[in-house]
Tab-separated table of C-alpha atoms and ligand atoms in Angstrom:
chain	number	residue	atom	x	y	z
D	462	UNK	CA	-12.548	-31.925	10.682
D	463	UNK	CA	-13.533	-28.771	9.381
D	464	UNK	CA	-13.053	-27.746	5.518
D	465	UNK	CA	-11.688	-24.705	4.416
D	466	UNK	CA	-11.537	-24.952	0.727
D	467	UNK	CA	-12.469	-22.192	-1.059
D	468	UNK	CA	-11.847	-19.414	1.414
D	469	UNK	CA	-12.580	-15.793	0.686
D	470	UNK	CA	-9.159	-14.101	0.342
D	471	UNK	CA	-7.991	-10.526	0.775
D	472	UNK	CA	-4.944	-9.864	-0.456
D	473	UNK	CA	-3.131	-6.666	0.437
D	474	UNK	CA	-0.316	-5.134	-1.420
D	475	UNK	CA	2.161	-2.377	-1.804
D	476	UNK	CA	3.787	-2.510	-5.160
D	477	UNK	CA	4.775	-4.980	-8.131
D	478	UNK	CA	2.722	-7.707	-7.225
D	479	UNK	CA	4.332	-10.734	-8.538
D	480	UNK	CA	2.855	-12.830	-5.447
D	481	UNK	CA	-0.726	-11.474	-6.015
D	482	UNK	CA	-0.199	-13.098	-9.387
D	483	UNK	CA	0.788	-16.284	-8.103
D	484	UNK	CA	-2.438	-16.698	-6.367
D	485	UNK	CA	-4.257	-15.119	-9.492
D	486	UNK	CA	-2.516	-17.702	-11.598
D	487	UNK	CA	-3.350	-20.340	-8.605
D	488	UNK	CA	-6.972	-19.447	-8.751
D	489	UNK	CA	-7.133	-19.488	-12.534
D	490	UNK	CA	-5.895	-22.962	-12.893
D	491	UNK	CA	-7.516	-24.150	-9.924
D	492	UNK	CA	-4.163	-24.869	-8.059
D	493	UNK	CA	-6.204	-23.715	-5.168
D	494	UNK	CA	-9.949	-23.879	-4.649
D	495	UNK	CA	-9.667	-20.483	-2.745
D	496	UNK	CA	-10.971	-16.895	-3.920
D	497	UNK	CA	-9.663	-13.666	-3.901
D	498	UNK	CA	-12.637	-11.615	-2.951
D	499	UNK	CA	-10.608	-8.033	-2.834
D	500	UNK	CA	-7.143	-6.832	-3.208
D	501	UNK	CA	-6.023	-3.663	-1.300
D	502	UNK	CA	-3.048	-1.642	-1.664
D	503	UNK	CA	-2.111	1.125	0.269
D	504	UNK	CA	-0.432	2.883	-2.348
D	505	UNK	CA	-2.213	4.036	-5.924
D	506	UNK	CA	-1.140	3.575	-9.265
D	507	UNK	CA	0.817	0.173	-8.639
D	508	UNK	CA	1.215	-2.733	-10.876
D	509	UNK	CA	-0.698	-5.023	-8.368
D	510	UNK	CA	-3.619	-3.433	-9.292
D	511	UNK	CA	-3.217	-3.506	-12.976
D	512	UNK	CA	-3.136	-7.542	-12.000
D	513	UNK	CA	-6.166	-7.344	-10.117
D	514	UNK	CA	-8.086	-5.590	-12.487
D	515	UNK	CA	-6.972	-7.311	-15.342
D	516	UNK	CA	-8.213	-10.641	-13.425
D	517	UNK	CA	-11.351	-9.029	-12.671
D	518	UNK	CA	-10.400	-9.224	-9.186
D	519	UNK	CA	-12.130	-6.068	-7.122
D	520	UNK	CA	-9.798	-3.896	-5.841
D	521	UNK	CA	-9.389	-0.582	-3.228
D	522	UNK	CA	-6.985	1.708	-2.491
D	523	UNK	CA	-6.679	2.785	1.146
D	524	UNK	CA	-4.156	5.177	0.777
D	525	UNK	CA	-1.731	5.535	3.894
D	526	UNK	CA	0.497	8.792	2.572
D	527	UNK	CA	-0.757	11.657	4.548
D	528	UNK	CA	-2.655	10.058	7.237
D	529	UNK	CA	-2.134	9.339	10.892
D	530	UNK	CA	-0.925	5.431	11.393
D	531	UNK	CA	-4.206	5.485	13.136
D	532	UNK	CA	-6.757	6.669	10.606
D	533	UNK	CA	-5.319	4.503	8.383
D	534	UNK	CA	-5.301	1.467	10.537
D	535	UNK	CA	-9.259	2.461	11.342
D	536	UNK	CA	-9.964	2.584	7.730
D	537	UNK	CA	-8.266	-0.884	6.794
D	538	UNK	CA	-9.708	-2.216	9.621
D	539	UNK	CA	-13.488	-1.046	9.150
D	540	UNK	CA	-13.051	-2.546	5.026
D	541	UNK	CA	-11.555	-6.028	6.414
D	542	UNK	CA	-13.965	-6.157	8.783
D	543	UNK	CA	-17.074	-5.848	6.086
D	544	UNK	CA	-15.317	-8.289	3.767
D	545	UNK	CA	-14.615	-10.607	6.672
D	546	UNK	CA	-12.143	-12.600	4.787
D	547	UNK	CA	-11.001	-16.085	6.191
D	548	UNK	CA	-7.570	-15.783	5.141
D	549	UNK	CA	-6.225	-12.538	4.489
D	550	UNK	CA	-2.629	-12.561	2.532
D	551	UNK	CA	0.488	-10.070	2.914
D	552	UNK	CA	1.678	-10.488	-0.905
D	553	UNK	CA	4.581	-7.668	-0.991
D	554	UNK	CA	2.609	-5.184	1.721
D	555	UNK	CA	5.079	-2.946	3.223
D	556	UNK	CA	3.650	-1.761	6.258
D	557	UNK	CA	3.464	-3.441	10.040
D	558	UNK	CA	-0.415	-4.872	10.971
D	559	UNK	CA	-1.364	-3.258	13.771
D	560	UNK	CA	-2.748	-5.181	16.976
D	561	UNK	CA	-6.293	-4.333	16.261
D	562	UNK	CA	-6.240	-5.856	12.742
D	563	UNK	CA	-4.317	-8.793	14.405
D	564	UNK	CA	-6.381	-9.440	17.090
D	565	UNK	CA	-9.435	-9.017	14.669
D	566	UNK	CA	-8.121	-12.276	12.454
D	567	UNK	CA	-6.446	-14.364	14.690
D	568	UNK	CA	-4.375	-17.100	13.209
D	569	UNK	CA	-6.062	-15.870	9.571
D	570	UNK	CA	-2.536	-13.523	8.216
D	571	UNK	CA	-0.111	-14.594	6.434
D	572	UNK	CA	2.929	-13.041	4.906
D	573	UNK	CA	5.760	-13.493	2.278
D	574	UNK	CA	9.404	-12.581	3.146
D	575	UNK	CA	12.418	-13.038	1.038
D	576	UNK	CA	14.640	-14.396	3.525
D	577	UNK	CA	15.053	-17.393	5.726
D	578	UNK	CA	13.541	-16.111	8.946
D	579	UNK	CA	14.432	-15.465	11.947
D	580	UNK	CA	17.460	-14.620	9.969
D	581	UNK	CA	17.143	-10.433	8.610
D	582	UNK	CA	13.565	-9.952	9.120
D	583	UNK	CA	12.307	-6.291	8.115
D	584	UNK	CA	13.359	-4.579	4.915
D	585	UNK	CA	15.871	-5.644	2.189
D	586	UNK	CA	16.024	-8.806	3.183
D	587	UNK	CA	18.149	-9.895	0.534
D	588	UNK	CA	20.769	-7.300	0.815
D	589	UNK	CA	20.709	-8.134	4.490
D	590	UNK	CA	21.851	-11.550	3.497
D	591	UNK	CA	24.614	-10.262	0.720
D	592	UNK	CA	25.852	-7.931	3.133
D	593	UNK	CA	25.902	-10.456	5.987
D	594	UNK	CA	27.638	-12.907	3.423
D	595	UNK	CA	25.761	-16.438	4.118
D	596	UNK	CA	25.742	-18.948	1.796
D	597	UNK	CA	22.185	-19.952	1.651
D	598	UNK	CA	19.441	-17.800	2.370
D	599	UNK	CA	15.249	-18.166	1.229
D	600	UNK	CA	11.810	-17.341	1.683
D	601	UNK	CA	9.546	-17.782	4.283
D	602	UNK	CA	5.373	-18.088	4.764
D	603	UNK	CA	4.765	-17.197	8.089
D	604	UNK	CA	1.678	-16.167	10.264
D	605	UNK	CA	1.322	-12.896	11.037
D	606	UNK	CA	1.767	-11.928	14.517
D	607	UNK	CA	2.832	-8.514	16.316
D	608	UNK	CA	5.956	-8.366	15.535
D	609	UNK	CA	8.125	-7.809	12.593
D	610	UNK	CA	8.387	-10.790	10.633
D	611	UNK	CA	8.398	-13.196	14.281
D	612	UNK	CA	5.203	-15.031	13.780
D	613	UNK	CA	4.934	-19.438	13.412
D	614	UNK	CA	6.756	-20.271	10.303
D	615	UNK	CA	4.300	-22.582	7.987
D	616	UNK	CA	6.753	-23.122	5.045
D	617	UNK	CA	10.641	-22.260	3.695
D	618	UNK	CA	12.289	-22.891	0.648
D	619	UNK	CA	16.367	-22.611	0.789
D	620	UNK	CA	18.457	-20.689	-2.180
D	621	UNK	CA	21.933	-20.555	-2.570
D	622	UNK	CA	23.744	-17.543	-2.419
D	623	UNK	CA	25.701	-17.069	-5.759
D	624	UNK	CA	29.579	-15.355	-5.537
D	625	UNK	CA	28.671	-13.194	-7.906
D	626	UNK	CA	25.118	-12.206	-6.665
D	627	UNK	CA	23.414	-8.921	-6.951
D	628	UNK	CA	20.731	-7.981	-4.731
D	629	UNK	CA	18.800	-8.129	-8.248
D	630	UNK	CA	19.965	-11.611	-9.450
D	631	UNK	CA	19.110	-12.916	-5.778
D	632	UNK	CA	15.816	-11.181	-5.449
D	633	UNK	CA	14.878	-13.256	-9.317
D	634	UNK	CA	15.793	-16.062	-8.103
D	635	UNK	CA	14.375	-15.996	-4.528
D	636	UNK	CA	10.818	-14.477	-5.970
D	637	UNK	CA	10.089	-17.993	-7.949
D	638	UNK	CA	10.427	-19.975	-4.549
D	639	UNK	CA	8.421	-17.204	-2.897
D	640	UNK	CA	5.623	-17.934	-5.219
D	641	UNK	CA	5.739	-21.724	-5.552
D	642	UNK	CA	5.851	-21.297	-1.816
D	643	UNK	CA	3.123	-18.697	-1.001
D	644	UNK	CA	0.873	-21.147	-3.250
D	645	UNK	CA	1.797	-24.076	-1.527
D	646	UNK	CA	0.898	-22.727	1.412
D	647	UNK	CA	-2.438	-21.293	1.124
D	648	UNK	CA	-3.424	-24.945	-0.190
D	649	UNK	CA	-2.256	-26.196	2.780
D	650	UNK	CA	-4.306	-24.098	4.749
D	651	UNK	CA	-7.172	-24.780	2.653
D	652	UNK	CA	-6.517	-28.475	3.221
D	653	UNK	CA	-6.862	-27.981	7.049
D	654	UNK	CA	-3.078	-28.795	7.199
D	655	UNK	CA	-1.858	-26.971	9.213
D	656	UNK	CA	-1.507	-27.136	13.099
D	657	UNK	CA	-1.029	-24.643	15.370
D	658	UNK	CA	0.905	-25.309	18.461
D	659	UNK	CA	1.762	-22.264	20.510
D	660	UNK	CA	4.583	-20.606	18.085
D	661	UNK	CA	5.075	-23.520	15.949
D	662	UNK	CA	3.224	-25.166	13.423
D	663	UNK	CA	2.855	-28.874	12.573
D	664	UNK	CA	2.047	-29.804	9.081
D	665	UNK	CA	0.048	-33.003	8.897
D	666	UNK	CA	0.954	-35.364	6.557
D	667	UNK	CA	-2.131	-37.779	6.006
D	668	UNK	CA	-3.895	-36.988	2.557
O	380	GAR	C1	8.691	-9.832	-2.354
O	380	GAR	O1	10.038	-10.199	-2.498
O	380	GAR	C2	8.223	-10.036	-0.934
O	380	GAR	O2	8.733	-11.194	-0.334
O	380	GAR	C3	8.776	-8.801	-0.278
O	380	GAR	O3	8.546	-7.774	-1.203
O	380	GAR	C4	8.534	-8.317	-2.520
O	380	GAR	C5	7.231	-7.953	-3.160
O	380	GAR	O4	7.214	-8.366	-4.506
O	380	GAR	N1	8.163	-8.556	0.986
O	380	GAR	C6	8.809	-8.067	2.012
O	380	GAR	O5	9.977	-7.758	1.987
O	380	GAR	C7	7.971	-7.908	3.260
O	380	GAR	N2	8.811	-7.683	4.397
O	380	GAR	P1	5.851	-8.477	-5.289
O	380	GAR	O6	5.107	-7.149	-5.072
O	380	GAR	O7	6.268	-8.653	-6.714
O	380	GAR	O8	5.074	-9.641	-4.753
């Protein structure tokens, strides 16, 4: 069986970057034998890049503001395709992969979302859940496929809703089960645990 330990990583951003930080932190005490090789944003002047470059992590802004959807999907497209990473992460990235990055890294995207999918996919997940007024909601680490938020589910972590939630109070608690989570499941991926099976995925459970 193939190894994948210590895959090249590119993880791409929009914003605070708590979940880049996980994986920093991940890396740093060798939680996971994977590297970050390059973290892009496609915004400037965010905090995920004070992270990166405080980790002495390379980093690149591809801006998207002002730019056709296309340009920028050509641009982000040429740089992942020169750093050829074998797992590329959505860590907080707010914008929809096109097809061509998609079909470029098949089966190599993941992504973070603060909810307990298929349940409110998209934006504000949490305040989808408030306002929809279930009990439990989560996170889930899913591949990345063409639509929003649809692709196999690799791992999800529950939360319960609290009466007096805010979407603030929820979003704290749900973003330390997003990053135990995100963790847990690059090292799975590393481990060569995880099986594809048409939308699902098995997790094997052999050491
Ligand atoms: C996280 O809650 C992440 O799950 C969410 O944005 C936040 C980014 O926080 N992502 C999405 O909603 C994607 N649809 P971070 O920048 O601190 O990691």
């Amino acid at each position: 069986m193939a190894n994948n330990a210590k895959m090249k990583i590119v993880v791409l951003v929009s914003g605070r970057g708590t979940n880049l930080q996980a994986i920093i932190d991940a890396q740093q005490t060798k939680t996971i034998a994977s590297r970050i090789i390059m973290v892009i944003s496609n915004k400037e002047n965010v905090a995920a890049l004070d992270r990166a470059e405080k980790a002495n992590i390379p980093f690149q802004v591809i801006t998207s503001k002002g730019k056709s959807k296309d340009v920028y999907n050509k641009e982000l497209l040429k740089s992942l395709q020169t750093l050829n990473p074998d797992l590329i992460v959505l860590a907080g990235y707010m914008k929809i992969l096109p097809s061509s990055v998609i079909n470029c890294f098949p089966n190599k995207i993941i992504n973070i979302h603060p909810s307990l999918l298929p349940s409110f996919p998209g934006l504000k997940a949490q305040q989808q859940a408030l306002d929809f007024g279930v009990k439990i909601t989560g996170c889930t680490v899913h591949f990345v496929d063409e639509g929003c938020d649809t692709g196999p589910i690799i791992l999800q972590e529950y939360e319960k809703v609290h009466n007096n939630d805010s979407q603030k109070s929820l979003s704290l608690r749900l973003l330390k089960k997003e990053h135990a989570a995100l963790v847990q499941a690059i090292q799975l991926i590393e481990n060569n645990k995880v099986i594809l099976q048409d939308r699902k995925t098995l997790l094997r459970e052999e050491p």
